[in-house]
XYZ file of C-alpha atoms in Angstrom:
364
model
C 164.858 82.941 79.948
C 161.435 81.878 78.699
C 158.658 84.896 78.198
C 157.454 85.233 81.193
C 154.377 87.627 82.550
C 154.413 90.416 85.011
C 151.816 92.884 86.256
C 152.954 96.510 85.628
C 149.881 99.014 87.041
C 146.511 97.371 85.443
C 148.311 95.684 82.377
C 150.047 92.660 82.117
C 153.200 92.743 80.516
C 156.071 90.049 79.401
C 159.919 89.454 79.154
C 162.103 87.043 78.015
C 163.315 85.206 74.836
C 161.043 82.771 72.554
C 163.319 79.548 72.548
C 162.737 76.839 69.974
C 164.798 73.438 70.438
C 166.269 74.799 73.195
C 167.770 78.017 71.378
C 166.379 81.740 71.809
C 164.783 82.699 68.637
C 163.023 86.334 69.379
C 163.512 88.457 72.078
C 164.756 90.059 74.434
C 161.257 91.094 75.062
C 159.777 93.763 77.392
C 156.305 94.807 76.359
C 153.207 95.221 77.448
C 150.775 92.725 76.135
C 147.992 94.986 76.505
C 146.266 92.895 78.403
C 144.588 93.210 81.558
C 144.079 89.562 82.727
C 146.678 86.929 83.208
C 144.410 85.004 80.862
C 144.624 87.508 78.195
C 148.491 87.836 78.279
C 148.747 83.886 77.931
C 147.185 83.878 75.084
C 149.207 86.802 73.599
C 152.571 84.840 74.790
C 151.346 82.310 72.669
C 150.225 83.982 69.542
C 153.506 85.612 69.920
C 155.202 82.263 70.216
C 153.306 80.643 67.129
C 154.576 83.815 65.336
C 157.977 83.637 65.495
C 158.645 80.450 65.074
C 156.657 79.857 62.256
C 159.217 82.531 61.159
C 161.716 81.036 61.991
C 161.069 77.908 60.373
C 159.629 79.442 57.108
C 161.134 82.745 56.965
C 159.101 86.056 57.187
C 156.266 85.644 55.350
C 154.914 88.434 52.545
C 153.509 91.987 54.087
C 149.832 91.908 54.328
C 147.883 94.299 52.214
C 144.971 96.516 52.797
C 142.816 94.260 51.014
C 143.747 91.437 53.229
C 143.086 93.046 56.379
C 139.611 94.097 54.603
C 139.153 90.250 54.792
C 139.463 89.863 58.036
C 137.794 92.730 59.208
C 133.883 92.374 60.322
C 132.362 95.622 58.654
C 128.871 96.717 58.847
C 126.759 97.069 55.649
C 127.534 101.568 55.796
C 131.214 100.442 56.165
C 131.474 98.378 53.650
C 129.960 100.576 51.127
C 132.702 103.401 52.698
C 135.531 100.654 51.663
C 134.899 99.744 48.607
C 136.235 103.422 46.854
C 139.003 103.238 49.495
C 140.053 99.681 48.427
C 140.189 100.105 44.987
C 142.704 102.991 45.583
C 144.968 101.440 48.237
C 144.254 97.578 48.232
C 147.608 96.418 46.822
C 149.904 98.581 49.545
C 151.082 96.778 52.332
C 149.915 97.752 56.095
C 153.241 98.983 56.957
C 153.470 101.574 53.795
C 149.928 103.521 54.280
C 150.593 106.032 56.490
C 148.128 108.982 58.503
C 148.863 111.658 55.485
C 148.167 109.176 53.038
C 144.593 108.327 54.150
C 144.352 111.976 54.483
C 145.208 112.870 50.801
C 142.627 110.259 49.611
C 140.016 112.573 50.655
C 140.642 115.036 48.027
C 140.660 112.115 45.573
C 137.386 110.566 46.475
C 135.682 113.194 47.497
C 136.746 116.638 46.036
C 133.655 118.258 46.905
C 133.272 116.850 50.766
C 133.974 118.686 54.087
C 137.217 117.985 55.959
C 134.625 116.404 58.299
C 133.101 113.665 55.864
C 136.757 113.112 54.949
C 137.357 111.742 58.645
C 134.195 110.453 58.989
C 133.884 108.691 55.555
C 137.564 107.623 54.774
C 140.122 107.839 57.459
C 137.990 106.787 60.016
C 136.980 103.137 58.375
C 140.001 102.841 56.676
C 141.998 103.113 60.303
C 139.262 100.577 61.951
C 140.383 98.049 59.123
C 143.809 98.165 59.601
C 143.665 98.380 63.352
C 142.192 95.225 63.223
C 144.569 93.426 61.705
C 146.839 94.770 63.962
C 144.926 93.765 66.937
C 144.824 89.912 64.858
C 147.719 89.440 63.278
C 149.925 91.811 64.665
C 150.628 93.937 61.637
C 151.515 97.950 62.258
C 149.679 99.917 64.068
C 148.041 103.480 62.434
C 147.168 106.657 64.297
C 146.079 109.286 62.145
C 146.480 113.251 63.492
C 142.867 114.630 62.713
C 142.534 117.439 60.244
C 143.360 120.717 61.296
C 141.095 124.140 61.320
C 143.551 125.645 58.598
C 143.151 121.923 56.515
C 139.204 122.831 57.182
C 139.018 126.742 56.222
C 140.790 125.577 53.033
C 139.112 123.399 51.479
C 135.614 124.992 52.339
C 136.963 127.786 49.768
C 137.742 125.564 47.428
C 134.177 123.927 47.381
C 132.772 127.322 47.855
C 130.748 126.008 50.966
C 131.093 126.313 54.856
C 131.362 123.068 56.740
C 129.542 123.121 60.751
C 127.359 125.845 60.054
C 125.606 126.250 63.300
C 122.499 125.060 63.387
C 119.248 126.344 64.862
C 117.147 124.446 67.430
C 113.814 124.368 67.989
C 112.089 126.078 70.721
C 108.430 125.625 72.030
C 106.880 128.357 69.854
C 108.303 126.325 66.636
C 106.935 123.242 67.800
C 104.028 124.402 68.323
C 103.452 126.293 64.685
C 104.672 123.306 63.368
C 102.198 121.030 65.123
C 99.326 123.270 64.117
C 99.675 122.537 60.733
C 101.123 119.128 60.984
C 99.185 115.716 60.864
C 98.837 113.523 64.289
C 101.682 111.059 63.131
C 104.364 113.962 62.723
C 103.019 116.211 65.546
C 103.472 113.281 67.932
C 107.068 112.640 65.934
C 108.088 115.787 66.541
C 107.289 116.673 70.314
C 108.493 113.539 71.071
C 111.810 114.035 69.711
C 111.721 117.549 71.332
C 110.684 115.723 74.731
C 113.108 113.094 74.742
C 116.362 114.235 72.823
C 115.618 110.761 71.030
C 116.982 110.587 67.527
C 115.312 110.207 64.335
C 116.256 106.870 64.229
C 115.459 105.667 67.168
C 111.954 107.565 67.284
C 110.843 106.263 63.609
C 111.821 102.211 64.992
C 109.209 102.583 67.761
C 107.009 99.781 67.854
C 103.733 99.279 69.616
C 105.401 96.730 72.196
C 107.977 99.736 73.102
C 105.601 101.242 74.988
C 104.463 100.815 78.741
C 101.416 102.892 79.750
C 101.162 102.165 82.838
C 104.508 103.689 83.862
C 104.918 106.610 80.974
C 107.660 104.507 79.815
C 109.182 104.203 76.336
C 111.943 101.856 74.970
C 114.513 103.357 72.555
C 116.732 101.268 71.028
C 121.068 100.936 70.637
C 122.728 103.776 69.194
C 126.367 105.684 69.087
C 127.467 103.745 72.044
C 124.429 103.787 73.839
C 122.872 100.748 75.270
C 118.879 100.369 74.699
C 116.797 101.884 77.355
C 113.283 102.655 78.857
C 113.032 106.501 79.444
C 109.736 107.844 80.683
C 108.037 110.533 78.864
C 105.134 112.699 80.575
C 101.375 111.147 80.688
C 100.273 113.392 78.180
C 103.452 112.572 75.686
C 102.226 109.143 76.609
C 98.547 109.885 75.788
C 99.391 110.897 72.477
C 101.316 107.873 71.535
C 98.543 105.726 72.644
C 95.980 107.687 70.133
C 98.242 106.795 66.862
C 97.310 103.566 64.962
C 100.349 101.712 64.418
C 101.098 101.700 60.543
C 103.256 98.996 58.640
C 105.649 101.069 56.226
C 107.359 99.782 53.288
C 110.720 98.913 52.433
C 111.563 101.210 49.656
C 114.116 99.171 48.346
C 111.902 95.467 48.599
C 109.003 96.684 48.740
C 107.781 93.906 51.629
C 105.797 95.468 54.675
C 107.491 96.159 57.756
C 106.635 95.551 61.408
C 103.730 98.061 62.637
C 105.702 101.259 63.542
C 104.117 104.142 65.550
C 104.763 106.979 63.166
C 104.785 105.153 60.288
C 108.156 105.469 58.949
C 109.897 102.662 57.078
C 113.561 104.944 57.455
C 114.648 107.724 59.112
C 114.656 109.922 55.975
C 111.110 108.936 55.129
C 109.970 112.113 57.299
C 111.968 114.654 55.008
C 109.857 115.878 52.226
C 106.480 115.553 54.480
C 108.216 117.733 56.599
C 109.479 120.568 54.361
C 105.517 121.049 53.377
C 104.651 121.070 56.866
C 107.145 123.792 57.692
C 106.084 125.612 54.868
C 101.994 125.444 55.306
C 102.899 126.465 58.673
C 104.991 128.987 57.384
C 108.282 128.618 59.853
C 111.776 128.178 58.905
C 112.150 123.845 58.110
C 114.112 122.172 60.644
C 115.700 118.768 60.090
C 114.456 115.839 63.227
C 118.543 116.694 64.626
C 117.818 120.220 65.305
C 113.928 120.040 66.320
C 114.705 117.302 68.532
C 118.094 116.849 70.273
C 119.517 120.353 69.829
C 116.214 121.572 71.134
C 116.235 119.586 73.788
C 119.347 120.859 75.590
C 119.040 124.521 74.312
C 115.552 124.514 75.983
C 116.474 122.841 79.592
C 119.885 124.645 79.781
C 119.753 128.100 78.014
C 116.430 129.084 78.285
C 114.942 126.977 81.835
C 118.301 127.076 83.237
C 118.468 123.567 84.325
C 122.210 122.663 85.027
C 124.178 120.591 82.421
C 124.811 117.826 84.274
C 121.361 116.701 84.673
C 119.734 117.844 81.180
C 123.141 115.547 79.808
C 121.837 113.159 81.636
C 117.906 113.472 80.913
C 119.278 113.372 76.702
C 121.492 109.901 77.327
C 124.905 112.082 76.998
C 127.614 110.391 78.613
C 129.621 113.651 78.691
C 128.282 116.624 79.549
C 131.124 118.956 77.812
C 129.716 117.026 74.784
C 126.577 118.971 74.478
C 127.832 121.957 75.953
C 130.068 121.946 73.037
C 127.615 121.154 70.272
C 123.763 121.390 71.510
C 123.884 124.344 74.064
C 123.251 127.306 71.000
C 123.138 131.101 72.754
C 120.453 133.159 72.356
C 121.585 136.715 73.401
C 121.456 139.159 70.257
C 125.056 140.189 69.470
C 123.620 143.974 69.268
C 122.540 143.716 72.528
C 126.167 142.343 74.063
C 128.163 145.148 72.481
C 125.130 147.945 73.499
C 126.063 147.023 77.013
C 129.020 148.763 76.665
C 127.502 151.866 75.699
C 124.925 152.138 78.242
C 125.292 154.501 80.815
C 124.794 153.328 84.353
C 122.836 155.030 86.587
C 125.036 156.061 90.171
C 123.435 156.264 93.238
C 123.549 160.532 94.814
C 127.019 160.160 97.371
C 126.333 161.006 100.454
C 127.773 163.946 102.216
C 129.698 163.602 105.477
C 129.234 165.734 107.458
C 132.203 168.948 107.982
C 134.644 167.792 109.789
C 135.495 170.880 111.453
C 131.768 170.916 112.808
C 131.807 167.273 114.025
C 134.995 168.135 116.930
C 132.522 171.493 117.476
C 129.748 169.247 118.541
């Protein structure tokens, strides 16, 4: 019988044998073809049909390699700078010979002095995007790649003598504060309106003049992580003190050409570093990086120290997930002392009252 398509729950999926000439070829089939229109499983009945009989009239053609798949993959200037190492190491295996613990052990090789965390988020992770693709195109072998463990972690943060997710501390309103005391307009405004917003650094540094809407306290932040662009509103006097910064035109560092006029000034969002370190230290706090002075702040503030519920203060930061930031952004602020002093302290009991003698109540 002919592939043929049938619905199965929300995915489409298809039996049968391929026939060429009149003879069955391939099959028999029953799998899904991952699609969830009838359209969508046509045209994977087809690919699939193209396939095998160009196999069968040519014979199976050679494995691809990594470095083919790199061709037809569609990376991103940071991913292709991630590949190129990887590449070099692995471009001549074939898709179906790299496996999980193979892209795993490359970290050590590339990057002997990197967290477990860089390792994923460096290595595996574009490396598994590449040959996902292919599989998605051409119907090469799929990867899946088990993520590395807390014992994989502890390990090799003793051997580079370094701790990986050190907590980090956010900022709270009497930091911003000393920080905007000594800071100049552009990064005061930078900063509070990180604080404000939960906006990142990137997003805050790429606001131009026409991202702004005065009239309705409004602010447009652009795409990132997943995130569509939107128009949050900030308070009027957040607003005010955007409206009071002449727009600058930074440089590109690496052409040198002037950029669009940017609110803060920033060509990159690692331009602010080094002004800020001075700040921090004129002002004479403890320096914060934009991440922790503006998005960890952010939720710490609203839900450990106003008490506004997670849902909403995930929602307020553009956090699809609210176990998300409870996970990462919500930082405690009880003093450990104080926790285990608890324990110790001795509670105060209210005087029992005395009922009265039995005996004397069947008297009276």
């Amino acid at each position: 019988m002919p592939l043929q398509i049938y619905k199965r729950g929300r995915v489409y999926w298809a039996k049968g044998w391929i026939e060429y000439n009149g003879r069955p070829i391939a099959g028999p089939y029953r799998r899904s073809t991952k699609a969830s229109t009838e359209e969508g499983a046509r045209d994977w009945i087809n690919h699939e049909t193209e396939r095998q009989i160009r196999r069968y009239v040519v014979g199976d053609e050679p494995s691809k390699t990594f470095s083919d798949a790199i061709m037809l993959y569609n990376a991103s200037p940071k991913a292709a700078k991630q590949l190129i190492p990887i590449v070099e190491v692995i471009g001549d295996l074939s898709l179906g010979a790299i496996s999980g613990a193979l892209l795993k052990s490359l970290g050590p090789k590339l990057k002997p002095k990197a967290s477990t965390d860089t390792w994923w988020r460096e290595i595996v992770t574009p490396a598994s995007a590449v040959i996902n693709n292919a599989h998605e195109l051409e119907g090469t072998p799929l990867i899946r790649v088990k993520p590395y463990d807390k014992f994989e972690r502890i390990a090799q943060d003793k051997r580079r003598g370094k701790l990986s997710r050190v907590e980090r501390t956010p900022a709270d309103k009497e930091w911003i504060e000393e920080f905007c005391r000594a800071a100049d307009p552009y990064n005061a405004a930078l900063v509070r309106f990180m604080f404000e917003t939960a906006a990142r650094i990137d997003q805050a540094v790429s606001l131009e003049p026409d991202d702004l809407r005065p009239h309705e306290n409004k602010v447009r932040v652009k795409a990132q992580k997943g995130h569509p662009e939107s128009w949050i509103t900030v308070s009027p006097q957040m607003m005010d003190e955007l409206l009071a910064l002449p727009p600058k035109r930074p440089k590109n560092r690496k052409t040198g050409k002037l950029l669009k006029a940017r609110i803060f000034g920033y060509g990159s969002s690692t331009g602010y570093n080094t002004r800020w370190k001075t700040i921090c230290k004129r002002a004479g706090i403890s320096y914060l990086s934009a991440h922790p002075a503006g998005r960890h702040g952010f939720f710490t503030e609203l839900v450990v120290r106003q008490g506004v519920d997670p849902v909403t203060a995930a929602k307020a930061g553009r956090w699809s997930d609210p176990n998300l930031p409870m996970r990462i952004y919500a930082h405690a602020e009880t003093d450990e002392a104080d926790i285990r002093a608890r324990f110790r302290t001795n509670h105060v009991q209210d005087d029992t009252v005395q009922a009265p003698n039995s005996t004397e109540s069947q008297k009276d």
